């Protein structure tokens, strides 16, 4: 009886020990899984932080590059603004000077002694180029007035044939054919050997046609063929007269 009781006690103790060991093994397995999960989670978060850091670094670089580009553009804008302001000032000064010259011409006719004054070549070239610049800019009325002021101011200038010619062009573009014809006729009459004389006659014929003087235009075109047969203006005259 005592022996049976002892064996039963040993069996109970053995089962208890086995259960405790199994429970210990189960706890260790759960702990390992938790460690692996935490390690994976830490690795994932670390990778996310590294990605975020790289993105922030790249964004900072782009921001710095953008700031540099903006600074460069601001510098270019300042330069362009200065250039525009300077150009506007030069244009304004030219108009003021031109207006003053025209007022003087209106108040007093040019005397022989004034016409005989030596020409300032710097002022002469400046005023001629200024008038030509207006014509190139399409400001025909201002250009016509500027060339007329030049003609009145520089009576002995070598630019006079060209000044009369371009004045004619400017007024023709402004549909003032009568005024244009006066300037064209001056070139043909006063400087018949000037390279612009044939084209001046062609401009005169155009002005006459615009004024309704078809007969006069035809006579002027015939004059071009007779006087300047080898010029390009003669070729244009032939076409307008219907000749070959």
C-alpha positions as a Python dict, from the first residue, in 0.01 Angstrom:
ca = {
    (1, 'X'): (0, 0, 0),
    (2, 'X'): (282, 237, 92),
    (3, 'X'): (466, 138, -227),
    (4, 'X'): (168, 224, -444),
    (5, 'X'): (131, 556, -275),
    (6, 'X'): (499, 639, -338),
    (7, 'X'): (476, 551, -708),
    (8, 'X'): (167, 769, -749),
    (9, 'X'): (350, 1061, -588),
    (10, 'X'): (646, 1016, -822),
    (11, 'X'): (415, 1014, -1127),
    (12, 'X'): (246, 1340, -1014),
    (13, 'X'): (583, 1506, -958),
    (14, 'X'): (703, 1392, -1301),
    (15, 'X'): (397, 1526, -1477),
    (16, 'X'): (429, 1860, -1298),
    (17, 'X'): (792, 1890, -1402),
    (18, 'X'): (709, 1803, -1761),
    (19, 'X'): (431, 2069, -1768),
    (20, 'X'): (660, 2334, -1627),
    (21, 'X'): (928, 2255, -1886),
    (22, 'X'): (672, 2273, -2165),
    (23, 'X'): (544, 2602, -2037),
    (24, 'X'): (900, 2734, -2023),
    (25, 'X'): (965, 2628, -2383),
    (26, 'X'): (643, 2797, -2495),
    (27, 'X'): (737, 3122, -2322),
    (28, 'X'): (1083, 3121, -2485),
    (29, 'X'): (933, 3069, -2833),
    (30, 'X'): (693, 3362, -2789),
    (31, 'X'): (977, 3580, -2667),
    (32, 'X'): (1188, 3494, -2974),
    (33, 'X'): (896, 3578, -3202),
    (34, 'X'): (844, 3910, -3027),
    (35, 'X'): (1215, 3993, -3059),
    (36, 'X'): (1207, 3913, -3432),
    (37, 'X'): (893, 4125, -3475),
    (38, 'X'): (1047, 4416, -3287),
    (39, 'X'): (1372, 4386, -3485),
    (40, 'X'): (1181, 4383, -3815),
    (41, 'X'): (971, 4679, -3704),
    (42, 'X'): (1285, 4869, -3599),
    (43, 'X'): (1451, 4793, -3934),
    (44, 'X'): (1145, 4912, -4124),
    (45, 'X'): (1128, 5234, -3925),
    (46, 'X'): (1499, 5292, -3966),
    (47, 'X'): (1465, 5249, -4344),
    (48, 'X'): (1172, 5493, -4346),
    (49, 'X'): (1379, 5747, -4151),
    (50, 'X'): (1670, 5708, -4392),
    (51, 'X'): (1435, 5756, -4691),
    (52, 'X'): (1281, 6063, -4528),
    (53, 'X'): (1625, 6205, -4453),
    (54, 'X'): (1738, 6156, -4813),
    (55, 'X'): (1419, 6321, -4942),
    (56, 'X'): (1467, 6614, -4706),
    (57, 'X'): (1830, 6647, -4813),
    (58, 'X'): (1735, 6645, -5182),
    (59, 'X'): (1455, 6895, -5112),
    (60, 'X'): (1704, 7122, -4935),
    (61, 'X'): (1939, 7103, -5233),
    (62, 'X'): (1656, 7184, -5474),
    (63, 'X'): (1552, 7475, -5253),
    (64, 'X'): (1904, 7615, -5253),
    (65, 'X'): (1927, 7574, -5632),
    (66, 'X'): (1591, 7750, -5669),
    (67, 'X'): (1709, 8037, -5449),
    (68, 'X'): (2021, 8072, -5663),
    (69, 'X'): (1812, 8073, -5982),
    (70, 'X'): (1577, 8336, -5838),
    (71, 'X'): (1874, 8552, -5743),
    (72, 'X'): (2012, 8515, -6095),
    (73, 'X'): (1676, 8611, -6249),
    (74, 'X'): (1649, 8911, -6020),
    (75, 'X'): (1991, 9024, -6137),
    (76, 'X'): (1890, 8988, -6500),
    (77, 'X'): (1566, 9178, -6435),
    (78, 'X'): (1760, 9460, -6271),
    (79, 'X'): (1996, 9481, -6570),
    (80, 'X'): (1706, 9481, -6819),
    (81, 'X'): (1519, 9742, -6615),
    (82, 'X'): (1826, 9964, -6615),
    (83, 'X'): (1867, 9922, -6990),
    (84, 'X'): (1500, 10003, -7058),
    (85, 'X'): (1514, 10308, -6831),
    (86, 'X'): (1832, 10427, -7001),
    (87, 'X'): (1679, 10374, -7345),
    (88, 'X'): (1363, 10562, -7246),
    (89, 'X'): (1572, 10849, -7113),
    (90, 'X'): (1778, 10871, -7432),
    (91, 'X'): (1460, 10864, -7641),
    (92, 'X'): (1301, 11132, -7425),
    (93, 'X'): (1613, 11349, -7445),
    (94, 'X'): (1613, 11311, -7822),
    (95, 'X'): (1248, 11419, -7849),
    (96, 'X'): (1310, 11718, -7622),
    (97, 'X'): (1610, 11822, -7828),
    (98, 'X'): (1414, 11772, -8151),
    (99, 'X'): (1123, 11978, -8018),
    (100, 'X'): (1358, 12258, -7919),
    (101, 'X'): (1514, 12259, -8263),
    (102, 'X'): (1175, 12272, -8435),
    (103, 'X'): (1064, 12560, -8212),
    (104, 'X'): (1375, 12756, -8304),
    (105, 'X'): (1313, 12693, -8672),
    (106, 'X'): (953, 12809, -8637),
    (107, 'X'): (1052, 13131, -8460),
    (108, 'X'): (1333, 13238, -8694),
    (109, 'X'): (1425, 13154, -9052),
    (110, 'X'): (1775, 13030, -9110),
    (111, 'X'): (2006, 13315, -9225),
    (112, 'X'): (2295, 13276, -9478),
    (113, 'X'): (2546, 13331, -9202),
    (114, 'X'): (2390, 13052, -8998),
    (115, 'X'): (2393, 12822, -9298),
    (116, 'X'): (2763, 12888, -9342),
    (117, 'X'): (2850, 12781, -8990),
    (118, 'X'): (3082, 12481, -8962),
    (119, 'X'): (2897, 12154, -8906),
    (120, 'X'): (2965, 11961, -8588),
    (121, 'X'): (3023, 11607, -8725),
    (122, 'X'): (2936, 11441, -8394),
    (123, 'X'): (2602, 11619, -8363),
    (124, 'X'): (2538, 11568, -8735),
    (125, 'X'): (2589, 11190, -8714),
    (126, 'X'): (2391, 11169, -8388),
    (127, 'X'): (2089, 11351, -8529),
    (128, 'X'): (2093, 11157, -8856),
    (129, 'X'): (2118, 10821, -8678),
    (130, 'X'): (1845, 10929, -8437),
    (131, 'X'): (1606, 11007, -8722),
    (132, 'X'): (1697, 10683, -8898),
    (133, 'X'): (1636, 10491, -8575),
    (134, 'X'): (1285, 10633, -8554),
    (135, 'X'): (1217, 10523, -8910),
    (136, 'X'): (1344, 10171, -8840),
    (137, 'X'): (1121, 10157, -8532),
    (138, 'X'): (817, 10232, -8749),
    (139, 'X'): (766, 10579, -8599),
    (140, 'X'): (722, 10735, -8941),
    (141, 'X'): (571, 11069, -8841),
    (142, 'X'): (842, 11133, -8582),
    (143, 'X'): (1106, 11021, -8833),
    (144, 'X'): (973, 11255, -9103),
    (145, 'X'): (985, 11549, -8863),
    (146, 'X'): (1332, 11451, -8744),
    (147, 'X'): (1470, 11433, -9099),
    (148, 'X'): (1317, 11771, -9182),
    (149, 'X'): (1481, 11919, -8872),
    (150, 'X'): (1810, 11763, -8982),
    (151, 'X'): (1775, 11912, -9332),
    (152, 'X'): (1711, 12257, -9187),
    (153, 'X'): (1995, 12234, -8935),
    (154, 'X'): (2270, 12084, -9152),
    (155, 'X'): (2232, 12263, -9484),
    (156, 'X'): (2574, 12157, -9607),
    (157, 'X'): (2569, 11798, -9484),
    (158, 'X'): (2673, 11510, -9706),
    (159, 'X'): (2376, 11322, -9558),
    (160, 'X'): (2124, 11558, -9720),
    (161, 'X'): (2035, 11336, -10022),
    (162, 'X'): (1967, 11046, -9788),
    (163, 'X'): (1782, 11267, -9540),
    (164, 'X'): (1547, 11395, -9813),
    (165, 'X'): (1498, 11041, -9944),
    (166, 'X'): (1415, 10891, -9602),
    (167, 'X'): (1191, 11185, -9519),
    (168, 'X'): (1000, 11105, -9839),
    (169, 'X'): (969, 10742, -9734),
    (170, 'X'): (847, 10837, -9386),
    (171, 'X'): (574, 11072, -9512),
    (172, 'X'): (467, 10827, -9785),
    (173, 'X'): (415, 10562, -9516),
    (174, 'X'): (204, 10819, -9329),
    (175, 'X'): (-11, 10857, -9645),
    (176, 'X'): (103, 11216, -9694),
    (177, 'X'): (187, 11170, -10061),
    (178, 'X'): (219, 11541, -10144),
    (179, 'X'): (472, 11596, -9868),
    (180, 'X'): (659, 11282, -9970),
    (181, 'X'): (672, 11387, -10336),
    (182, 'X'): (841, 11718, -10244),
    (183, 'X'): (1125, 11534, -10073),
    (184, 'X'): (1166, 11275, -10349),
    (185, 'X'): (1171, 11549, -10614),
    (186, 'X'): (1447, 11735, -10426),
    (187, 'X'): (1676, 11432, -10444),
    (188, 'X'): (1622, 11385, -10818),
    (189, 'X'): (1666, 11756, -10896),
    (190, 'X'): (1954, 11851, -10666),
    (191, 'X'): (2156, 11527, -10667),
    (192, 'X'): (2083, 11347, -10998),
    (193, 'X'): (2410, 11152, -10970),
    (194, 'X'): (2342, 11027, -10619),
    (195, 'X'): (2285, 10650, -10591),
    (196, 'X'): (1942, 10719, -10437),
    (197, 'X'): (1823, 10937, -10729),
    (198, 'X'): (1662, 10648, -10928),
    (199, 'X'): (1478, 10522, -10620),
    (200, 'X'): (1373, 10879, -10538),
    (201, 'X'): (1209, 10906, -10882),
    (202, 'X'): (1037, 10574, -10821),
    (203, 'X'): (908, 10709, -10488),
    (204, 'X'): (793, 11024, -10668),
    (205, 'X'): (598, 10815, -10920),
    (206, 'X'): (434, 10623, -10632),
    (207, 'X'): (339, 10950, -10463),
    (208, 'X'): (196, 11088, -10786),
    (209, 'X'): (-9, 10773, -10834),
    (210, 'X'): (-135, 10800, -10475),
    (211, 'X'): (-244, 11159, -10543),
    (212, 'X'): (-436, 11048, -10852),
    (213, 'X'): (-185, 11190, -11100),
    (214, 'X'): (-156, 10885, -11324),
    (215, 'X'): (-14, 11085, -11615),
    (216, 'X'): (258, 11241, -11401),
    (217, 'X'): (344, 10899, -11254),
    (218, 'X'): (379, 10752, -11604),
    (219, 'X'): (608, 11037, -11714),
    (220, 'X'): (825, 10992, -11404),
    (221, 'X'): (857, 10617, -11469),
    (222, 'X'): (960, 10693, -11828),
    (223, 'X'): (1220, 10935, -11696),
    (224, 'X'): (1371, 10657, -11487),
    (225, 'X'): (1406, 10435, -11795),
    (226, 'X'): (1569, 10714, -11994),
    (227, 'X'): (1804, 10845, -11725),
    (228, 'X'): (1888, 10532, -11525),
    (229, 'X'): (1826, 10238, -11760),
    (230, 'X'): (2058, 9999, -11574),
    (231, 'X'): (1922, 10063, -11225),
    (232, 'X'): (1700, 9834, -11022),
    (233, 'X'): (1446, 10118, -11018),
    (234, 'X'): (1433, 10092, -11399),
    (235, 'X'): (1331, 9726, -11368),
    (236, 'X'): (1049, 9827, -11134),
    (237, 'X'): (949, 10105, -11372),
    (238, 'X'): (926, 9858, -11661),
    (239, 'X'): (697, 9633, -11461),
    (240, 'X'): (468, 9920, -11369),
    (241, 'X'): (457, 10042, -11727),
    (242, 'X'): (390, 9690, -11850),
    (243, 'X'): (708, 9677, -12059),
    (244, 'X'): (954, 9395, -12105),
}
